CSV table of C-alpha atoms in Angstrom, one decimal:
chain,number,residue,atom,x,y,z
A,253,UNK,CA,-5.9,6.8,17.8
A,254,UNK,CA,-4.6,10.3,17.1
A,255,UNK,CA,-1.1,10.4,18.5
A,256,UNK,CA,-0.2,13.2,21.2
A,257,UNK,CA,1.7,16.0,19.3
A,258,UNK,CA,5.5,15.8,20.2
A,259,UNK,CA,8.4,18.1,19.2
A,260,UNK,CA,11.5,16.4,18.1
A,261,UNK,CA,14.3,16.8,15.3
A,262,UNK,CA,13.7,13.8,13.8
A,263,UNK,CA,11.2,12.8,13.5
A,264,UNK,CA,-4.3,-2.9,-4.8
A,265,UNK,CA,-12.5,-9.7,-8.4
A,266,UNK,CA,-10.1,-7.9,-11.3
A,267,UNK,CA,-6.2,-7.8,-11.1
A,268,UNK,CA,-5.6,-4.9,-12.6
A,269,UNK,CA,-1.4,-4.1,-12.1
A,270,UNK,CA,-0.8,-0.7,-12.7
A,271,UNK,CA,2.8,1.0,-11.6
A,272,UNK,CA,2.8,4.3,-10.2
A,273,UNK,CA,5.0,5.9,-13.0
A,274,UNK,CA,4.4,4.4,-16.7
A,275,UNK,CA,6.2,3.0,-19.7
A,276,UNK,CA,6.9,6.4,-21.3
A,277,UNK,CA,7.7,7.9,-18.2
A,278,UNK,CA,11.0,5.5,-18.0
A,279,UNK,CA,11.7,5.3,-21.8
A,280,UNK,CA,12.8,9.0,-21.4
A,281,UNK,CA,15.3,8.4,-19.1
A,282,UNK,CA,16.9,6.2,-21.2
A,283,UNK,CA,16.6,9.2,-23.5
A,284,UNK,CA,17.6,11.6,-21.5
A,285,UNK,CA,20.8,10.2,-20.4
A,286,UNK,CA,22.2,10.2,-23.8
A,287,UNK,CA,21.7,14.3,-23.0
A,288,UNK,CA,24.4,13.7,-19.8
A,289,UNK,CA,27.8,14.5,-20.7
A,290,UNK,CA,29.5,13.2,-17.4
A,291,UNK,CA,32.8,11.4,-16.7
A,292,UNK,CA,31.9,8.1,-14.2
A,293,UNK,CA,35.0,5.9,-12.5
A,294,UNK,CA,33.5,2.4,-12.4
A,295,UNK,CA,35.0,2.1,-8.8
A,296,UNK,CA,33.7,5.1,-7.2
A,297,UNK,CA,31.0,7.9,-7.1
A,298,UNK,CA,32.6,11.2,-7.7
A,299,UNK,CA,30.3,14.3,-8.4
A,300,UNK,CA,31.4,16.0,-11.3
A,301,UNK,CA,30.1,18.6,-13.5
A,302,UNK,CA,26.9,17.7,-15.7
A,303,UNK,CA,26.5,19.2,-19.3
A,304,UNK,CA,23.1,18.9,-20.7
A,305,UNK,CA,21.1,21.0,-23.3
A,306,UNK,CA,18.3,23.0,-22.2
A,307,UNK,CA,15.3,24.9,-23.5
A,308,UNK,CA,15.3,28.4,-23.7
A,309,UNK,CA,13.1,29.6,-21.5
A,310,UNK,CA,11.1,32.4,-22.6
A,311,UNK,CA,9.6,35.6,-20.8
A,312,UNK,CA,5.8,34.1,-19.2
A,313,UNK,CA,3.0,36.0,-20.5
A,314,UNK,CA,-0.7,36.4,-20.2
A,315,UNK,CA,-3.1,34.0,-18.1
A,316,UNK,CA,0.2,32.1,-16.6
A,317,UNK,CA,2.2,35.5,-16.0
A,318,UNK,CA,-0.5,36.5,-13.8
A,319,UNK,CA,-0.4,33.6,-11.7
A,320,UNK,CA,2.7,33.8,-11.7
A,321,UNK,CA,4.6,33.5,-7.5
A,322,UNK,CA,5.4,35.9,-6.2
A,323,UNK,CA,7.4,36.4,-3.0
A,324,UNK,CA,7.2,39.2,-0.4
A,325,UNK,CA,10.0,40.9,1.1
A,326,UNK,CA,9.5,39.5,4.6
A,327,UNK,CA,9.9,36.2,2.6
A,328,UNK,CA,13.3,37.6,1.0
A,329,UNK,CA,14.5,37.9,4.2
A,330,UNK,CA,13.5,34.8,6.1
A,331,UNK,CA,16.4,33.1,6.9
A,332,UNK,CA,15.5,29.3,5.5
A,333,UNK,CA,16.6,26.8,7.5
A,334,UNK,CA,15.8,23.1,6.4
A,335,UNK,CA,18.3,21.0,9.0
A,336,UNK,CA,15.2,19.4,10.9
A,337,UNK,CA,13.9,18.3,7.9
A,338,UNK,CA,16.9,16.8,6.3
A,339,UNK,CA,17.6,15.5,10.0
A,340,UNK,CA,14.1,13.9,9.6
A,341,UNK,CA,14.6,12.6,5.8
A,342,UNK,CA,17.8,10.6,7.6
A,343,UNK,CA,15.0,8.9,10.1
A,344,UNK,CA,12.8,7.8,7.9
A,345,UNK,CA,15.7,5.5,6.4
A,346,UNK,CA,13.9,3.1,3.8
A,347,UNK,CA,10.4,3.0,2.4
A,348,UNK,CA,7.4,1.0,1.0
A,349,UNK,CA,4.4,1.7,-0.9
A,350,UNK,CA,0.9,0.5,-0.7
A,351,UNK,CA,0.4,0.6,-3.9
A,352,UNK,CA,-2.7,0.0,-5.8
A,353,UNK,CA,-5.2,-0.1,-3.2
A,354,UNK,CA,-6.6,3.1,-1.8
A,355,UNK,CA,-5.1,4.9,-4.6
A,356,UNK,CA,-7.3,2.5,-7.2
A,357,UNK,CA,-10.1,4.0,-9.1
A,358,UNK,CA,-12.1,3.3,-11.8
A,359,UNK,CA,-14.4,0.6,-11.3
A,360,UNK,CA,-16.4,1.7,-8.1
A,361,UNK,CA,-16.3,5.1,-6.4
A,362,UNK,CA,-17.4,3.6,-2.9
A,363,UNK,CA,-14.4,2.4,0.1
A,364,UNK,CA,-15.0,-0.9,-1.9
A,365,UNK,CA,-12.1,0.8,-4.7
A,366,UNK,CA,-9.8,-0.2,-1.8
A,367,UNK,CA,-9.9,-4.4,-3.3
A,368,UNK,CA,-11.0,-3.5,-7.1
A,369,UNK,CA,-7.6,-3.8,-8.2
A,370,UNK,CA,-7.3,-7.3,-6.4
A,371,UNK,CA,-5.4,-6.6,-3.9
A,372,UNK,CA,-6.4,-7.6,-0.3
A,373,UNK,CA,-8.1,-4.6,2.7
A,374,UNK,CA,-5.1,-3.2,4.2
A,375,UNK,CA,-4.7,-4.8,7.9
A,376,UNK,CA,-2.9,-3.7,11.2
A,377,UNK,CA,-1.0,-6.7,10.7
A,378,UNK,CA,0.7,-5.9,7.3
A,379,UNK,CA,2.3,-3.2,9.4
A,380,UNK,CA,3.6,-4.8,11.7
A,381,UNK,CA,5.0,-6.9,9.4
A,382,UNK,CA,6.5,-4.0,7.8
A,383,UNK,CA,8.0,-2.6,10.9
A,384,UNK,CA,9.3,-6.2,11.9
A,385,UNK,CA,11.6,-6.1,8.5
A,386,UNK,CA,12.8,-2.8,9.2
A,387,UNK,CA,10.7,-0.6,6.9
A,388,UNK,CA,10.9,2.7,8.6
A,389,UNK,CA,8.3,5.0,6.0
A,390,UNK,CA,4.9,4.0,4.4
A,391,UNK,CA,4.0,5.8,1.3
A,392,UNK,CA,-0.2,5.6,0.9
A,393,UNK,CA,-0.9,6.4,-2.1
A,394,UNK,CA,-4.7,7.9,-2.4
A,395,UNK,CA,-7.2,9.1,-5.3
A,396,UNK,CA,-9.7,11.0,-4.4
A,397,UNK,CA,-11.3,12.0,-7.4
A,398,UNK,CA,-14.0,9.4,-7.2
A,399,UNK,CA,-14.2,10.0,-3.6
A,400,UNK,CA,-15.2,14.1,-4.1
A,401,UNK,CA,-18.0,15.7,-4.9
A,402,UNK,CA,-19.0,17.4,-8.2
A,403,UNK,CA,-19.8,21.0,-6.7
A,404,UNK,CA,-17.7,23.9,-6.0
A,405,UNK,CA,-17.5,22.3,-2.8
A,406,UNK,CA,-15.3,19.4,-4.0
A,407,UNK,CA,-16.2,17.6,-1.2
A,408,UNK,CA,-14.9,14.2,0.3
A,409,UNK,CA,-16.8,11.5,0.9
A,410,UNK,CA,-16.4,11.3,4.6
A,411,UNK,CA,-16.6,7.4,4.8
A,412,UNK,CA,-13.2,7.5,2.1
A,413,UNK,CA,-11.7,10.0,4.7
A,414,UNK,CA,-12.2,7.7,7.9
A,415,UNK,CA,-11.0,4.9,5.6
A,416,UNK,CA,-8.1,6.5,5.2
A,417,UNK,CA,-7.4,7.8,8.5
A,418,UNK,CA,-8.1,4.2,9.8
A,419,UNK,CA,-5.1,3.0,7.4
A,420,UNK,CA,-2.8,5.7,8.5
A,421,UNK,CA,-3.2,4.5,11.9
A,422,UNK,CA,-2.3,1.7,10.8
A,423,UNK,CA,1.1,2.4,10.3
A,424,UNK,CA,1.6,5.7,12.8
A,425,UNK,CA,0.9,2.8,15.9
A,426,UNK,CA,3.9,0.8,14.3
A,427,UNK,CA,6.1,4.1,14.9
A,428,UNK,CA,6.5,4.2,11.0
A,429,UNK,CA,6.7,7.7,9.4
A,430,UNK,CA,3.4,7.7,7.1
A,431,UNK,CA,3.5,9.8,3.5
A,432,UNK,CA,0.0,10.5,2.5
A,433,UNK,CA,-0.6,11.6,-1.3
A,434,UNK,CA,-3.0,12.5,-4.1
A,435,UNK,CA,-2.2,9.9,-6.6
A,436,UNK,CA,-4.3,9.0,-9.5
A,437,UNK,CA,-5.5,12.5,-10.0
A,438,UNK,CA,-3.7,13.5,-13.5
A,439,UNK,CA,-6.4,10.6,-14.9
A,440,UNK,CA,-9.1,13.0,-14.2
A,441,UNK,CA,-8.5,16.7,-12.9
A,442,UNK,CA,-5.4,17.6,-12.1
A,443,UNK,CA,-4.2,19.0,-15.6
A,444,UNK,CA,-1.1,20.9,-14.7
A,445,UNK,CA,-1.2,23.7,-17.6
A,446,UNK,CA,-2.7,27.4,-17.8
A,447,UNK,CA,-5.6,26.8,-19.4
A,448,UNK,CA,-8.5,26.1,-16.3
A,449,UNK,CA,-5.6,26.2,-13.6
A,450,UNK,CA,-8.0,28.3,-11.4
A,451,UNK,CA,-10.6,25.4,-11.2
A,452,UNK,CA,-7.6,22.9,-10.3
A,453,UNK,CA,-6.2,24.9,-8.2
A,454,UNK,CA,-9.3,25.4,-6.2
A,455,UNK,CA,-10.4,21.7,-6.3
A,456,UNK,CA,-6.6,21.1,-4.7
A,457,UNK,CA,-6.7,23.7,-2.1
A,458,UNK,CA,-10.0,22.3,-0.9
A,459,UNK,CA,-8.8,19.1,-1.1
A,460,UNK,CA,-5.7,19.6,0.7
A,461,UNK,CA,-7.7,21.7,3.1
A,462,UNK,CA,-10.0,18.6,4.4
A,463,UNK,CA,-7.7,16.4,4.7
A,464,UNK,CA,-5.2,19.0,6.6
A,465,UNK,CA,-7.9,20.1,9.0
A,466,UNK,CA,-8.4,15.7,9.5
A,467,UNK,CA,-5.0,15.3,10.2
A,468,UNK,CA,-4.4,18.5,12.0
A,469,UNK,CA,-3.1,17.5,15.2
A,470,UNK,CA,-1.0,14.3,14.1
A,471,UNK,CA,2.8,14.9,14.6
A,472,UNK,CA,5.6,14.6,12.8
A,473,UNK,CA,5.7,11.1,11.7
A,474,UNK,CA,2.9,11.8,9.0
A,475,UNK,CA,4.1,13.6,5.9
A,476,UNK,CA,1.6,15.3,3.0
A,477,UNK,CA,3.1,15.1,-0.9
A,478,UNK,CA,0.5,17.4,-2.4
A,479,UNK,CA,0.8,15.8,-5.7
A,480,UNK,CA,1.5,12.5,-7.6
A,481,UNK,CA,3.5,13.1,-11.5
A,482,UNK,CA,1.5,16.0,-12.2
A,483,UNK,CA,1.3,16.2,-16.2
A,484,UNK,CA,-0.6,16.4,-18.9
A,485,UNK,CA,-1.4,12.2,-20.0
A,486,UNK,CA,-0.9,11.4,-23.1
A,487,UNK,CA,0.9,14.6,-24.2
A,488,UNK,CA,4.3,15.1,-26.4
A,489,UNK,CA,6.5,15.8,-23.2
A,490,UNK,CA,4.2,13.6,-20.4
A,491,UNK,CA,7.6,11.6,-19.4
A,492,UNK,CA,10.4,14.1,-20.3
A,493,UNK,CA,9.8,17.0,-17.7
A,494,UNK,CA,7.2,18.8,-19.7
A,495,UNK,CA,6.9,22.0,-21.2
A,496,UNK,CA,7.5,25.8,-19.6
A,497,UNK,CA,4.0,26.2,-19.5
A,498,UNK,CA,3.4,23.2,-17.1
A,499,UNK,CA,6.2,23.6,-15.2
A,500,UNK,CA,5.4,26.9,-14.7
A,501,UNK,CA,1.3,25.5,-13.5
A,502,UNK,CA,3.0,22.8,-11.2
A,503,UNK,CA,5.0,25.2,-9.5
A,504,UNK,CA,1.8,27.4,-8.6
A,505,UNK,CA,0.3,24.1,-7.6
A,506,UNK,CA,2.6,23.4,-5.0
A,507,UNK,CA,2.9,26.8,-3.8
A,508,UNK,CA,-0.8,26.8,-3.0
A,509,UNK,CA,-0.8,22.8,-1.8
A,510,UNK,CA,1.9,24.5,0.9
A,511,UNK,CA,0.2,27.3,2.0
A,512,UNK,CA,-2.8,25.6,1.9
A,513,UNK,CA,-2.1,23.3,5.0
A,514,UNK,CA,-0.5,25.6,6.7
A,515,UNK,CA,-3.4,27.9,6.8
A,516,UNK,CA,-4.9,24.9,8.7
A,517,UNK,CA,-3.1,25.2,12.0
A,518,UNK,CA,-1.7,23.2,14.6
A,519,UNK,CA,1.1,20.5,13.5
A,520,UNK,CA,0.3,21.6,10.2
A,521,UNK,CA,2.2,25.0,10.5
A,522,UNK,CA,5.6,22.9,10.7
A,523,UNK,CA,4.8,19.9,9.1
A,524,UNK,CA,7.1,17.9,6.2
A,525,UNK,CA,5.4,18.6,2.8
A,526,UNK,CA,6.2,17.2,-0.1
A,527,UNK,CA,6.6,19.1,-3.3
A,528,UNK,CA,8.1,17.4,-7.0
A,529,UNK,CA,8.8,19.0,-10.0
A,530,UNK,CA,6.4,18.1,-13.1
A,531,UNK,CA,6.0,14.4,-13.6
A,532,UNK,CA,7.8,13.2,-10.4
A,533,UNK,CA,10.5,14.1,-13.6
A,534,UNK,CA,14.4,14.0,-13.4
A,535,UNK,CA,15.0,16.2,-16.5
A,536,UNK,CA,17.1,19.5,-16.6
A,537,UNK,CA,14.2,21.3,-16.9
A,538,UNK,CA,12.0,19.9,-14.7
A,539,UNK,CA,14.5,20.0,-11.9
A,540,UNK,CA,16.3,23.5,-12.6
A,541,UNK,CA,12.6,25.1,-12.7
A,542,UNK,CA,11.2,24.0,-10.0
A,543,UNK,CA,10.4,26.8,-7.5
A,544,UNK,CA,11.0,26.3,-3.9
A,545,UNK,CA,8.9,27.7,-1.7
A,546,UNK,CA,10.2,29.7,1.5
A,547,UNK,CA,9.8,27.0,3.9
A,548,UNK,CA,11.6,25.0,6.2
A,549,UNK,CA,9.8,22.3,6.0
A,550,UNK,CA,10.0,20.8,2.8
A,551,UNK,CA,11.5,18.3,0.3
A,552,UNK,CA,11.4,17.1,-3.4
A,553,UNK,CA,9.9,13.9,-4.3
A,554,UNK,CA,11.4,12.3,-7.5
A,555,UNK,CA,10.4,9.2,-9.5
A,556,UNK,CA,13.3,7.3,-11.1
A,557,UNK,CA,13.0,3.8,-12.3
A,558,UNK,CA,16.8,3.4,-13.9
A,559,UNK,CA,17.7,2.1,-16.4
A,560,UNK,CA,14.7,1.4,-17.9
A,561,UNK,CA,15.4,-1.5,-19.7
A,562,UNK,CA,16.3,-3.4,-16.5
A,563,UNK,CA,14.1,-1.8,-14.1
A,564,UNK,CA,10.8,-2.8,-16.0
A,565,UNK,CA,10.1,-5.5,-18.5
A,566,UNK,CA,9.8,-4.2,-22.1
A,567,UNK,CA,8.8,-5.8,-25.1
A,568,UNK,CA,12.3,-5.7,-26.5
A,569,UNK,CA,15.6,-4.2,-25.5
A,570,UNK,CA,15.3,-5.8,-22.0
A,571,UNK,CA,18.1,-5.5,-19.8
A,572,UNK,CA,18.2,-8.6,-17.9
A,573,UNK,CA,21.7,-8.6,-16.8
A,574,UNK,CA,23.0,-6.2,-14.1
A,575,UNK,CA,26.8,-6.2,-14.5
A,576,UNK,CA,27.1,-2.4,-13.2
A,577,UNK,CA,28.5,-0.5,-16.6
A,578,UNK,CA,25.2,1.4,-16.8
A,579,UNK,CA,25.6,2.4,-13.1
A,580,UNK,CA,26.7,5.7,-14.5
A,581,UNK,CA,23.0,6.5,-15.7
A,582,UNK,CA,22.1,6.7,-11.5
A,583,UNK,CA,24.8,8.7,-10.8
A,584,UNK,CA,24.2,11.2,-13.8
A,585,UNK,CA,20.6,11.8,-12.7
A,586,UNK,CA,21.6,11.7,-8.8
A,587,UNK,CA,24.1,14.3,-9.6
A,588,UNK,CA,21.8,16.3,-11.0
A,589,UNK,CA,19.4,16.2,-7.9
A,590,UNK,CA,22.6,17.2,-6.0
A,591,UNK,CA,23.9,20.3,-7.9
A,592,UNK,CA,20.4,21.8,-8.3
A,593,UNK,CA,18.1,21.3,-5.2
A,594,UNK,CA,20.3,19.2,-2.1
A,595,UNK,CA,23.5,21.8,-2.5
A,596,UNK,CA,20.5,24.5,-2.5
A,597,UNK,CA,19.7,22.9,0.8
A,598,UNK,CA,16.4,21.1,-0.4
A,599,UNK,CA,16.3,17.7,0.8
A,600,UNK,CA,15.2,14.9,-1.7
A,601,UNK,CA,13.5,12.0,-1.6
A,602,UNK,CA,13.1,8.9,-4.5
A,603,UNK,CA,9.0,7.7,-3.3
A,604,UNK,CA,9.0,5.8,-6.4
A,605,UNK,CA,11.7,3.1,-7.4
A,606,UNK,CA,12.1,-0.3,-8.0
A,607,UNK,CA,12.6,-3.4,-10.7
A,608,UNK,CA,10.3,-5.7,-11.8
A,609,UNK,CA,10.9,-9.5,-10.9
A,610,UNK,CA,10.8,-11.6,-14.0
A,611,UNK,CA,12.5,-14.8,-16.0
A,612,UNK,CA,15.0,-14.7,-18.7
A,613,UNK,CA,16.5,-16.7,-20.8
A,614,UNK,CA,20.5,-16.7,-20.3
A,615,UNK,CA,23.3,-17.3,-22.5
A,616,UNK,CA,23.1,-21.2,-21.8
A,617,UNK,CA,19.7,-21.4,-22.9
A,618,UNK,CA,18.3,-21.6,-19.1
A,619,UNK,CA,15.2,-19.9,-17.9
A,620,UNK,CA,16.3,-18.2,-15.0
A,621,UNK,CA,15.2,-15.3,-12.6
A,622,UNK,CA,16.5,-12.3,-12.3
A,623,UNK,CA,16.7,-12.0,-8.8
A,624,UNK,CA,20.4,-11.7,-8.1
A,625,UNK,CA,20.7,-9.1,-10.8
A,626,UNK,CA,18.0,-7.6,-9.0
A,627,UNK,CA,20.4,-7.1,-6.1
A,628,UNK,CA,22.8,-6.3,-7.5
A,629,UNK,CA,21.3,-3.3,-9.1
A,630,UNK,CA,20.2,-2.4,-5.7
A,631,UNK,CA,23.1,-2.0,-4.1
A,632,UNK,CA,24.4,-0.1,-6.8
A,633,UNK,CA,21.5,2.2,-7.0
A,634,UNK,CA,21.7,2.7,-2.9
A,635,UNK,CA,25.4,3.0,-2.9
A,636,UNK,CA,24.4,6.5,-4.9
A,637,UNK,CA,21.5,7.3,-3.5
A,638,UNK,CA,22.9,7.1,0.1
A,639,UNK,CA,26.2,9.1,-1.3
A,640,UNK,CA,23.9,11.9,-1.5
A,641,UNK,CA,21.4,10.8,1.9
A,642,UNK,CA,18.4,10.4,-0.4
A,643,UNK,CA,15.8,8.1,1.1
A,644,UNK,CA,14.1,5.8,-0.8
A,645,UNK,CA,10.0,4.2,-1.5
A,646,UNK,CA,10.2,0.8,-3.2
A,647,UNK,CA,7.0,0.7,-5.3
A,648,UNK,CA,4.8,-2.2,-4.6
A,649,UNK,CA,1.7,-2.7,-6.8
A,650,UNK,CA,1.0,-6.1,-5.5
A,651,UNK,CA,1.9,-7.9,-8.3
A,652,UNK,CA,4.7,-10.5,-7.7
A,653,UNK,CA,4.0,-13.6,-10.5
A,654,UNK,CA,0.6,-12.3,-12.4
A,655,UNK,CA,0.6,-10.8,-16.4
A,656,UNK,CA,1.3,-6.6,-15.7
A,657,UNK,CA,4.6,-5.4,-13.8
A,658,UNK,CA,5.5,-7.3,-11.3
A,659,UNK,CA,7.0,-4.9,-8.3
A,660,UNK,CA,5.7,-6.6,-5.2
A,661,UNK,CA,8.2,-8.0,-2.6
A,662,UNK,CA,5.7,-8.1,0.2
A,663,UNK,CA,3.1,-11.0,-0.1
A,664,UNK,CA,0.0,-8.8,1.9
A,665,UNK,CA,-2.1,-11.8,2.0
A,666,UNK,CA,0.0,-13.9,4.1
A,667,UNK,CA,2.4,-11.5,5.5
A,668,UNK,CA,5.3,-12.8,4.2
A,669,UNK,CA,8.0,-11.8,1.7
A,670,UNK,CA,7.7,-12.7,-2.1
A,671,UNK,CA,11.6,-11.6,-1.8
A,672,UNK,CA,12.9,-12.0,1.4
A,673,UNK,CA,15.9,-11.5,0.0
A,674,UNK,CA,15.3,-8.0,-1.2
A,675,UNK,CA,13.6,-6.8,1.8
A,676,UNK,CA,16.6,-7.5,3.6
A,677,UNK,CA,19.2,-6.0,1.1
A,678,UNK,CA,16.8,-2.8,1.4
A,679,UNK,CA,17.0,-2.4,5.2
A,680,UNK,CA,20.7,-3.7,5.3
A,681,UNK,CA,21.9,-0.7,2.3
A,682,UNK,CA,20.4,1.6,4.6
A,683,UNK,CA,22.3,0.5,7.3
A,684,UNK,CA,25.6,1.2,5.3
């Protein structure tokens, strides 16, 4: 049931486990950290001045210069306020993700791609179990290329649609804030460079149009991200912020994703989109180039699994231990966030983070778990992250005990909590 529009301030058979930001994309953060020359006290979070070496960027020309933005002079002088929106980013507190389900893809193009990756049909109940812990925001992640057609048209299958509208319900009847995205699409269209970026940018303006003109009259609590770590797969700089050339594309993408629902009317023309910088990246470049567009209704979404080492589980060089010395890598790449986009009043949000639950072999010889390290990790990470009133997405791919990466906390099938524990040190940080 659509909800009545109200104006307020605030507003997953084949197991197949696949994390909604890769191997490579993490690797480079490790990288990229040895690029941060910052000064870190072990006791407390002090922002302080970053030093980092950056591209030079050169004058755009040809295809991408003519697609280049371009602001008018009424938009020059539009006074941008974003105050609701960070006043609604507070609201929405902490956040999960439905991960692999409706964004799965690749084995059947019908609503049946909801279970191919093994996880169970999303459920009113799992909701309410979600709002019972104290979630406040559902991320759904969605990809619709299988789901579209192949004609100019591009358009959705409109069984998919009402499948997703019928999930989104879901959580909107819980009172949770809802995120709805385009996920999977780098796999197939979505190729964020000059070449053909009049084709993508059609197929994501029409995209983005249908599903607007669905949601049109649903208030505040649902949120659009217009894309998921736009990049080219598989290329030289996929993980490290890419190139000028694709940061230049996803900026063009975003501008249109934004003025593409709010062409659409209604709630739409004030609704929270969310825009991120190529790759869902937290690079110099990638941040410090991404265009904003004049709108007060926007934020950033950022991916950032850090450090690496600990946050996943690598074939070597694991990180199993969480004695807070590498602490300083979150703070480098949340003060970066800070100095370029929140002190620009852009309001930021982390809809991908999280560490993988696994066994290790300590300095005794024991197999153990990782779990306390897991928490205390967390409340490192949210002791930053709150510092600068980012909220945050766990990812949850299912996946608690199975061969892949193992993210999940929530057990769907039984509506219970793999980690109990870590659902309540999420809701509790928060709190802080």
């Amino acid at each position: 049931m659509k909800r009545k529009i109200i104006t307020v301030i605030v507003g997953m058979a084949l197991m197949v486990t696949v994390c909604g930001c890769s191997k490579e994309q993490s690797e480079t953060n490790v990288e990229r950290t040895k690029e941060v020359t910052t000064k870190v006290s072990e006791e407390t979070i002090q922002s302080e001045e970053i030093t980092m070496e950056t591209e030079t960027i050169p004058e755009q020309t040809g295809e991408l210069e003519e697609m280049s933005l371009k602001t008018t002079a009424a938009e020059e002088e539009a006074v941008i306020d974003r105050s609701e929106t960070f006043a609604l980013l507070e609201d929405m507190k902490i956040g999960w993700n439905l991960g692999n389900t409706l964004d799965a893809h690749g084995v059947t193009a019908s609503v049946a791609s909801e279970t191919s990756w093994g996880n169970p049909k999303t459920t009113r109940e799992m909701m309410q179990a979600l709002a019972e812990q104290g979630i406040k925001t559902v991320r759904i992640p969605v990809t619709w290329s299988q789901h579209m057609s192949s004609g100019s048209e591009y358009e959705i299958d409109e069984a998919w649609l009402d499948r997703v509208e019928e999930v989104v319900n879901y959580a909107l009847d819980e009172d949770l804030y809802v995120i709805l995205d385009t996920h999977h699409e780098p796999d197939y269209w979505l190729k964020p460079q000059s070449e053909g970026l009049d084709e993508v940018k059609k197929q994501l303006t029409a995209l983005w149009k249908q599903v607007a003109e669905r949601f049109r009259d649903y208030d505040e609590h649902l949120i659009f991200e217009g894309m998921n770590e736009p990049r080219i797969k598989g290329s030289e700089q996929e993980w490290s912020g890419g190139d000028d050339d694709g940061r230049m594309a996803v900026n063009i993408l975003n501008q249109a994703f934004v003025e593409t629902v709010r062409s659409t009317g209604g709630a739409n023309e004030t609704r929270c989109l969310i825009i991120c910088p190529y790759g869902n990246s937290v690079t110099y470049n990638s941040i410090t180039q991404l265009e904003i567009p004049k709108d007060n209704h926007i934020m950033v979404a950022v991916h950032l699994y850090t450090p690496y080492y600990f946050t996943y589980e690598s074939d070597d060089n694991n990180i199993n231990e969480w004695d807070g010395s590498l602490k300083k890598d979150i703070i480098s790449a949340m003060q970066l966030v800070d100095k370029y986009l929140i002190q620009k009043d852009v309001p930021v949000i982390i809809t991908e983070f999280g560490a993988v639950n696994k066994n290790y072999i300590n300095a005794d010889g024991i197999e153990v778990s990782n779990r306390e390290d897991v928490l205390n990790w967390l409340a490192d990470y949210m002791e930053v992250t709150n510092k600068y009133g980012i909220t945050c997405v766990w990812w949850d791919n299912g996946n608690y005990d199975k061969p892949g990466e193992k993210f999940a906390i929530f057990d769907r099938n039984n509506l219970s909590w793999y980690a109990q524990d870590i659902a309540d040190a999420l809701v509790a940080h928060t709190e802080e």
